[in-house]
PDB file of N, CA, C and O in Angstrom:
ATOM      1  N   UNK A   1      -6.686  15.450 -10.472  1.00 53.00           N
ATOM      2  CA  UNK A   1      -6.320  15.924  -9.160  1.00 53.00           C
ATOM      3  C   UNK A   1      -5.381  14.899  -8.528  1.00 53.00           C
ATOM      4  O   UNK A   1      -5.642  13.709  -8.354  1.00 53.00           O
ATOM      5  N   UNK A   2      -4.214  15.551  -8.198  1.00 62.00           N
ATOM      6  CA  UNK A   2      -3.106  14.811  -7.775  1.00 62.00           C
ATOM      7  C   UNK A   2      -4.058  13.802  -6.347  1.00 62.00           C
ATOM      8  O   UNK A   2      -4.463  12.654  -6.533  1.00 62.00           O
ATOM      9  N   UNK A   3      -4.253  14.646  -4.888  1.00 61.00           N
ATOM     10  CA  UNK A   3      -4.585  14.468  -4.039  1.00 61.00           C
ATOM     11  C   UNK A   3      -6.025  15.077  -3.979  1.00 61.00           C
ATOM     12  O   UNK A   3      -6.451  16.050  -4.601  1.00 61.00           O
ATOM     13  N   UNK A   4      -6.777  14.145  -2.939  1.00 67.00           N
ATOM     14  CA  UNK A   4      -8.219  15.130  -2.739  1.00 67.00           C
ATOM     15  C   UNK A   4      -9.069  14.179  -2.965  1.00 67.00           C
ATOM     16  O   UNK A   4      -8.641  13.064  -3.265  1.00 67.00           O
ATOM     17  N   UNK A   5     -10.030  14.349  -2.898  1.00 62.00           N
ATOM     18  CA  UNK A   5     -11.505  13.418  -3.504  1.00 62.00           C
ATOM     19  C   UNK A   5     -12.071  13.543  -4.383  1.00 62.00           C
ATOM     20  O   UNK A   5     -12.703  14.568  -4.637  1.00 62.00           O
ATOM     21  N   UNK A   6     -12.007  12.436  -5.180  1.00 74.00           N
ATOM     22  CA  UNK A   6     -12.781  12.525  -6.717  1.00 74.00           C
ATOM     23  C   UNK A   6     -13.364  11.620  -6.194  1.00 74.00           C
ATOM     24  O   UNK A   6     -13.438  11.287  -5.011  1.00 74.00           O
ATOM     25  N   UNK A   7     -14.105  10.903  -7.758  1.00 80.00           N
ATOM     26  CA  UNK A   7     -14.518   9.427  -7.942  1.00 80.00           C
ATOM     27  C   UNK A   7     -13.827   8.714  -8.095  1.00 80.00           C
ATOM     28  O   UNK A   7     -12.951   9.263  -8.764  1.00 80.00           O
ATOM     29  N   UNK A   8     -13.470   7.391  -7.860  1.00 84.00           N
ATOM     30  CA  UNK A   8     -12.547   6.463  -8.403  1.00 84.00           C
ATOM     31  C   UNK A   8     -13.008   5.560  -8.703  1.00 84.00           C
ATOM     32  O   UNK A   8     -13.969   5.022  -8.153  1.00 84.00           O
ATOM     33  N   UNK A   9     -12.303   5.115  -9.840  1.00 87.00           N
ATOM     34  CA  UNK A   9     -13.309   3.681 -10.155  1.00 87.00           C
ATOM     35  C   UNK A   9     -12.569   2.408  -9.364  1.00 87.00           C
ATOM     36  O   UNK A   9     -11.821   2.360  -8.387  1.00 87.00           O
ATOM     37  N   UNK A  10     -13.238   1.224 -10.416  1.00 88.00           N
ATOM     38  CA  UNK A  10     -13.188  -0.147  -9.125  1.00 88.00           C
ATOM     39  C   UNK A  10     -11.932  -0.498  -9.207  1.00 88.00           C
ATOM     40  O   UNK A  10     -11.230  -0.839  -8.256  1.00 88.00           O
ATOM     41  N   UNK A  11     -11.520  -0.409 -10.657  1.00 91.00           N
ATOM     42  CA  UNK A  11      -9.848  -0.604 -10.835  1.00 91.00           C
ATOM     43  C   UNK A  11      -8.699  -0.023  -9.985  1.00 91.00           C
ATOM     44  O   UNK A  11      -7.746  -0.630  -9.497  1.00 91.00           O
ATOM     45  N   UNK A  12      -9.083   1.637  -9.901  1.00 91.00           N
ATOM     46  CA  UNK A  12      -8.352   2.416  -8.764  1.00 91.00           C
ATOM     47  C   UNK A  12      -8.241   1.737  -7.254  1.00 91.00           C
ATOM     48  O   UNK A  12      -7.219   1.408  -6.652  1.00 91.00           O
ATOM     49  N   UNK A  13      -9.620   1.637  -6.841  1.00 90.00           N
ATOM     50  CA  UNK A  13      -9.455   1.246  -5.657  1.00 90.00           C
ATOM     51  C   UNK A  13      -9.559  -0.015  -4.736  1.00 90.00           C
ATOM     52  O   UNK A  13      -9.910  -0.220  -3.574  1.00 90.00           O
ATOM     53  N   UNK A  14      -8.936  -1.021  -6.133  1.00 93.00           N
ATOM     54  CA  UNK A  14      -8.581  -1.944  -5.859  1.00 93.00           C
ATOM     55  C   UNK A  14      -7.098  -2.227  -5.092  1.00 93.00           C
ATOM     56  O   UNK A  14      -6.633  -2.822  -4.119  1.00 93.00           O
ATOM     57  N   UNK A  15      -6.700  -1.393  -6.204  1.00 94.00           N
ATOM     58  CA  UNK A  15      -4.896  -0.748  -6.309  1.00 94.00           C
ATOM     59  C   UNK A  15      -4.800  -0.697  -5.134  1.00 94.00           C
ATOM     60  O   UNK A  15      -4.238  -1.569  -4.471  1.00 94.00           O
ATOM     61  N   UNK A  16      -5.568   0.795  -4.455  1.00 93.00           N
ATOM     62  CA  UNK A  16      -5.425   1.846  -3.441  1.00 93.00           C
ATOM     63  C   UNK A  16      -5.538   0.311  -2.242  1.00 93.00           C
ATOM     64  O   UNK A  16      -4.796   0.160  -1.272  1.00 93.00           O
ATOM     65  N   UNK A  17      -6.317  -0.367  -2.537  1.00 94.00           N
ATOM     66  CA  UNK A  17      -6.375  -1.365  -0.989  1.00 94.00           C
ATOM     67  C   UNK A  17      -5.938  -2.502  -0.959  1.00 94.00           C
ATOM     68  O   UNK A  17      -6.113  -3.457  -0.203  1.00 94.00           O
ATOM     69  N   UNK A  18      -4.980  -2.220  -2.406  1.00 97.00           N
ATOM     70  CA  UNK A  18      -4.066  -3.616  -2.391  1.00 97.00           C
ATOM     71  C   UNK A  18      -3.421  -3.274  -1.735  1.00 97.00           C
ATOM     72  O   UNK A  18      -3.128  -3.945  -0.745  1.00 97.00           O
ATOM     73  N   UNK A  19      -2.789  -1.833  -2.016  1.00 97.00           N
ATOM     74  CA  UNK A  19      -0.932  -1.457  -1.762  1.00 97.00           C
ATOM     75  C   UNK A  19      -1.693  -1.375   0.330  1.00 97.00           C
ATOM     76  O   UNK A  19      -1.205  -1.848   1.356  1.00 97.00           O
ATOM     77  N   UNK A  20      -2.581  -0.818   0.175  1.00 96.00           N
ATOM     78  CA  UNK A  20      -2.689  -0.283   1.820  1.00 96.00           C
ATOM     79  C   UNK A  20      -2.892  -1.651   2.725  1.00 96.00           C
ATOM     80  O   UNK A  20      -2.710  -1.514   3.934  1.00 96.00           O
ATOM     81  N   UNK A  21      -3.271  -3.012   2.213  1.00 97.00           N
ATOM     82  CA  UNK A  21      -3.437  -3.644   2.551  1.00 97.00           C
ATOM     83  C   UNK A  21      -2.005  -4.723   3.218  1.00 97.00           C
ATOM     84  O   UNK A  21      -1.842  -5.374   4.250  1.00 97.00           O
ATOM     85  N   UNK A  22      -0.813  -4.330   1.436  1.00 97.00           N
ATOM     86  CA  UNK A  22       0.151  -5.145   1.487  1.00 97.00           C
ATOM     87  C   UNK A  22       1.189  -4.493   2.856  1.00 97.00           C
ATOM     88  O   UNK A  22       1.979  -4.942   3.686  1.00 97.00           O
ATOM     89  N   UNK A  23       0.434  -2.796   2.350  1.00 95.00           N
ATOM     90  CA  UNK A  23       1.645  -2.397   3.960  1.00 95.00           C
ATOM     91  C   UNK A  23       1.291  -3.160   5.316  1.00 95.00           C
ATOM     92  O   UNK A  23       1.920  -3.814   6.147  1.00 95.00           O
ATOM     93  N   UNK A  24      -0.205  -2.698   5.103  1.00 95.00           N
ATOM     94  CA  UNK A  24      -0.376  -3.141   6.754  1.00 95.00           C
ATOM     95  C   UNK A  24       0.046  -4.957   6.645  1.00 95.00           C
ATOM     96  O   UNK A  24       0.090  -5.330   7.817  1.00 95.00           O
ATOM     97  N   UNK A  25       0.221  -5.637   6.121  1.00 94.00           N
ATOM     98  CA  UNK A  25       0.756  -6.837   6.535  1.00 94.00           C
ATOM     99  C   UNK A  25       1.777  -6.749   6.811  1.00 94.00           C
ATOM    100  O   UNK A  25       2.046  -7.286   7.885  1.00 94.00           O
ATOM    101  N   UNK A  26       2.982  -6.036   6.043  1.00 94.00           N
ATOM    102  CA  UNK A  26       4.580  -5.971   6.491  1.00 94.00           C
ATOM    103  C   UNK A  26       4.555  -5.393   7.531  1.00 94.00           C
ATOM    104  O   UNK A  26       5.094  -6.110   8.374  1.00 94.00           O
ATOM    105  N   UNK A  27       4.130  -4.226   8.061  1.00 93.00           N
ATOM    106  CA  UNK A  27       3.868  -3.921   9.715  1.00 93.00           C
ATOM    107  C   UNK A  27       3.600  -4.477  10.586  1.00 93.00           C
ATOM    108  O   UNK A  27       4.257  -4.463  11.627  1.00 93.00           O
ATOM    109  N   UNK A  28       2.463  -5.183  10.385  1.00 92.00           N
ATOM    110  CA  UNK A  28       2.331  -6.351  11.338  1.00 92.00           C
ATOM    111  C   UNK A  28       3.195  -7.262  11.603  1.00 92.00           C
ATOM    112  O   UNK A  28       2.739  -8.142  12.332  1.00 92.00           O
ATOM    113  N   UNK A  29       4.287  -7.397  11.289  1.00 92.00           N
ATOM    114  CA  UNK A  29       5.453  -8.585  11.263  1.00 92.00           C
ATOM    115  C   UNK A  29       6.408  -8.046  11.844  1.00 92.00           C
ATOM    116  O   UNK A  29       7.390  -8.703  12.187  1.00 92.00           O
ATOM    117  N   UNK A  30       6.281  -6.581  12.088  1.00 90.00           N
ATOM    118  CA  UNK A  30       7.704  -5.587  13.134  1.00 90.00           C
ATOM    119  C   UNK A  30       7.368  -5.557  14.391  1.00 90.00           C
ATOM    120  O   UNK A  30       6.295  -5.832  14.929  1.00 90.00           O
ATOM    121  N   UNK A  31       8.217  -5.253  14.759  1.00 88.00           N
ATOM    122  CA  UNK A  31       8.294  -4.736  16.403  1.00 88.00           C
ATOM    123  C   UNK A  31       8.133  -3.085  16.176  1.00 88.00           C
ATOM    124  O   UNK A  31       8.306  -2.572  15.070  1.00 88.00           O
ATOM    125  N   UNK A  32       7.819  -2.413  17.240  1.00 82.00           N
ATOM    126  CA  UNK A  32       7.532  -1.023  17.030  1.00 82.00           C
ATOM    127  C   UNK A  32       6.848  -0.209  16.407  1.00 82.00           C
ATOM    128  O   UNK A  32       5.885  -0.697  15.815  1.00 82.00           O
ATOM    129  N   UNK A  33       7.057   1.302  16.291  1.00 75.00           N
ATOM    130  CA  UNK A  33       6.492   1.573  15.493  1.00 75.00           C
ATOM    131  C   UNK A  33       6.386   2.663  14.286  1.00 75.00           C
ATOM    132  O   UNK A  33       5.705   2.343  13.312  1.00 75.00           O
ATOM    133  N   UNK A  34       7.000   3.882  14.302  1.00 75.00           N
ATOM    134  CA  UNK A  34       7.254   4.199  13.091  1.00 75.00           C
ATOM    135  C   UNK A  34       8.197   3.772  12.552  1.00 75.00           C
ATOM    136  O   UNK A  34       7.974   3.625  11.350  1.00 75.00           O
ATOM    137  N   UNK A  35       9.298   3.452  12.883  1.00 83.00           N
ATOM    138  CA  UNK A  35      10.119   2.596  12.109  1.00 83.00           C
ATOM    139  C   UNK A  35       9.842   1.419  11.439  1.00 83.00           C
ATOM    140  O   UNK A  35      10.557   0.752  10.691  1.00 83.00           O
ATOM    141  N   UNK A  36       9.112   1.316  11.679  1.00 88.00           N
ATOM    142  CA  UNK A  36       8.274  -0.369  11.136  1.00 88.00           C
ATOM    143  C   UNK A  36       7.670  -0.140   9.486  1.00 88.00           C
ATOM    144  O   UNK A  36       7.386  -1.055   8.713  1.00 88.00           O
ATOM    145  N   UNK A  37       7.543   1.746   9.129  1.00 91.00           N
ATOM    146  CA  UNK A  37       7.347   1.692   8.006  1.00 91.00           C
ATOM    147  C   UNK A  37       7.561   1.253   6.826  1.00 91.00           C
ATOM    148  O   UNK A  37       8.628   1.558   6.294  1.00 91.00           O
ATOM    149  N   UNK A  38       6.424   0.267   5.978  1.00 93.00           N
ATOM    150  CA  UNK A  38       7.578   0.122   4.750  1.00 93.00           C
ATOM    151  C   UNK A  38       7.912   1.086   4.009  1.00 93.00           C
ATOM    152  O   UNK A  38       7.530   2.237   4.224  1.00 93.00           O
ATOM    153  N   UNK A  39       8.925   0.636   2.705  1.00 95.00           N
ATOM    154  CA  UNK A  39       9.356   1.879   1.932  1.00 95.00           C
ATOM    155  C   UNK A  39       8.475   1.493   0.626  1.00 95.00           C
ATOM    156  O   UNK A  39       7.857   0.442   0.792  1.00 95.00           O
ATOM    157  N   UNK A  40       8.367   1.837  -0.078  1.00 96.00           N
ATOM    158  CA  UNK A  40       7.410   1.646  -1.403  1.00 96.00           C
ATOM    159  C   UNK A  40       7.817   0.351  -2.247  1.00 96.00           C
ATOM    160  O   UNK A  40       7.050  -0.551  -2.587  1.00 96.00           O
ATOM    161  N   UNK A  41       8.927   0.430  -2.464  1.00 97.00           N
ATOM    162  CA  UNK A  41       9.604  -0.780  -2.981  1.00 97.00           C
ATOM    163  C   UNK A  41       9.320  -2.421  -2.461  1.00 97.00           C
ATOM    164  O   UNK A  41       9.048  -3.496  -2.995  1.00 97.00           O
ATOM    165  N   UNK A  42       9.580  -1.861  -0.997  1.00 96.00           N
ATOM    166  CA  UNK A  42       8.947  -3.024  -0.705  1.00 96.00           C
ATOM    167  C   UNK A  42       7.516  -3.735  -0.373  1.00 96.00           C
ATOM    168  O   UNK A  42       7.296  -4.939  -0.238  1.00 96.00           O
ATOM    169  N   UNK A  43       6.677  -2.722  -0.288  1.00 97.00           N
ATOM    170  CA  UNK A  43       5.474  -3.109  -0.774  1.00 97.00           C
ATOM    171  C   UNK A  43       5.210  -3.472  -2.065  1.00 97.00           C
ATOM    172  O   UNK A  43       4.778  -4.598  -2.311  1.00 97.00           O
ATOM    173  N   UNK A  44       5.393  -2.745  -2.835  1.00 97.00           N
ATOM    174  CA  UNK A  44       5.332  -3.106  -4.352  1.00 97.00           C
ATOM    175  C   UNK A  44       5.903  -4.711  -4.820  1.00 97.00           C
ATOM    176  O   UNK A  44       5.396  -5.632  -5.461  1.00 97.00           O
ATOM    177  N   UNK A  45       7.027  -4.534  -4.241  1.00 97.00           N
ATOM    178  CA  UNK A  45       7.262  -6.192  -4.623  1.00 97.00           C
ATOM    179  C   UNK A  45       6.445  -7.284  -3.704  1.00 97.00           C
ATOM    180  O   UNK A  45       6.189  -8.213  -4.470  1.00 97.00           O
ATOM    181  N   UNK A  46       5.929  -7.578  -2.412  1.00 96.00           N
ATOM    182  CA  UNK A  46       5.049  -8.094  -2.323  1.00 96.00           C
ATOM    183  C   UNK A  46       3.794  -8.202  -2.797  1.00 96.00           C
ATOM    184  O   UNK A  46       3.127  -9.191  -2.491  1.00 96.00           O
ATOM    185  N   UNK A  47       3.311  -7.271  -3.561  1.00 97.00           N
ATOM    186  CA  UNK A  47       2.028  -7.346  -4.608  1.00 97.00           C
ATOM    187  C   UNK A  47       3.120  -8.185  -5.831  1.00 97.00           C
ATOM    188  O   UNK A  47       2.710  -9.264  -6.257  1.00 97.00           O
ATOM    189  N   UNK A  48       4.213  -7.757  -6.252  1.00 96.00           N
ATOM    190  CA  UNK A  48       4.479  -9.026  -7.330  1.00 96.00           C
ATOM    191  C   UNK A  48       4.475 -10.305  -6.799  1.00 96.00           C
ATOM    192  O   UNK A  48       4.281 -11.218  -7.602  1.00 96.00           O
ATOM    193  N   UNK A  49       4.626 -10.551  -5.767  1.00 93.00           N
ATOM    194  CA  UNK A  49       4.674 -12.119  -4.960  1.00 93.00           C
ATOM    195  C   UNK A  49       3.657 -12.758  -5.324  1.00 93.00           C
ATOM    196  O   UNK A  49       3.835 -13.713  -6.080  1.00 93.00           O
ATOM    197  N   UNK A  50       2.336 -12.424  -4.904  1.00 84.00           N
ATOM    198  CA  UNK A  50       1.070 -12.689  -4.544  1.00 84.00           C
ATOM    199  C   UNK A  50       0.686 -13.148  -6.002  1.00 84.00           C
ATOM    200  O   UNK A  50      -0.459 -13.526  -6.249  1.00 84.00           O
TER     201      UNK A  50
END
C-alpha cells in the first residue's frame, strides 16, 4: 500500500522520523511560512551530512 496504514517496521520508521525530523529542522531556520518548505533534495542531503 502506497499510502494508508499498515504495520511498519523499526527500520521504516526510523526513515519516516528521520526525513520528518530533518525537515522540521530546516524550517525552523526560516522566516515564514509555507514558503519555508523544504524540497526533498534538500532534506535528503542533510540526512547525508549527519
Amino acid at each position: 500500500m502506497e499510502n494508508g496504514l499498515r504495520d511498519y517496521g523499526e527500520d521504516e520508521m526510523r526513515d519516516m522520523l528521520t526525513f520528518a525530523n530533518a525537515g522540521a529542522s530546516i524550517i525552523t531556520t526560516r522566516r515564514g511560512a509555507l514558503r519555508v518548505m523544504p524540497e526533498r533534495e534538500e532534506i535528503l542531503n542533510l540526512i547525508k551530512l549527519r
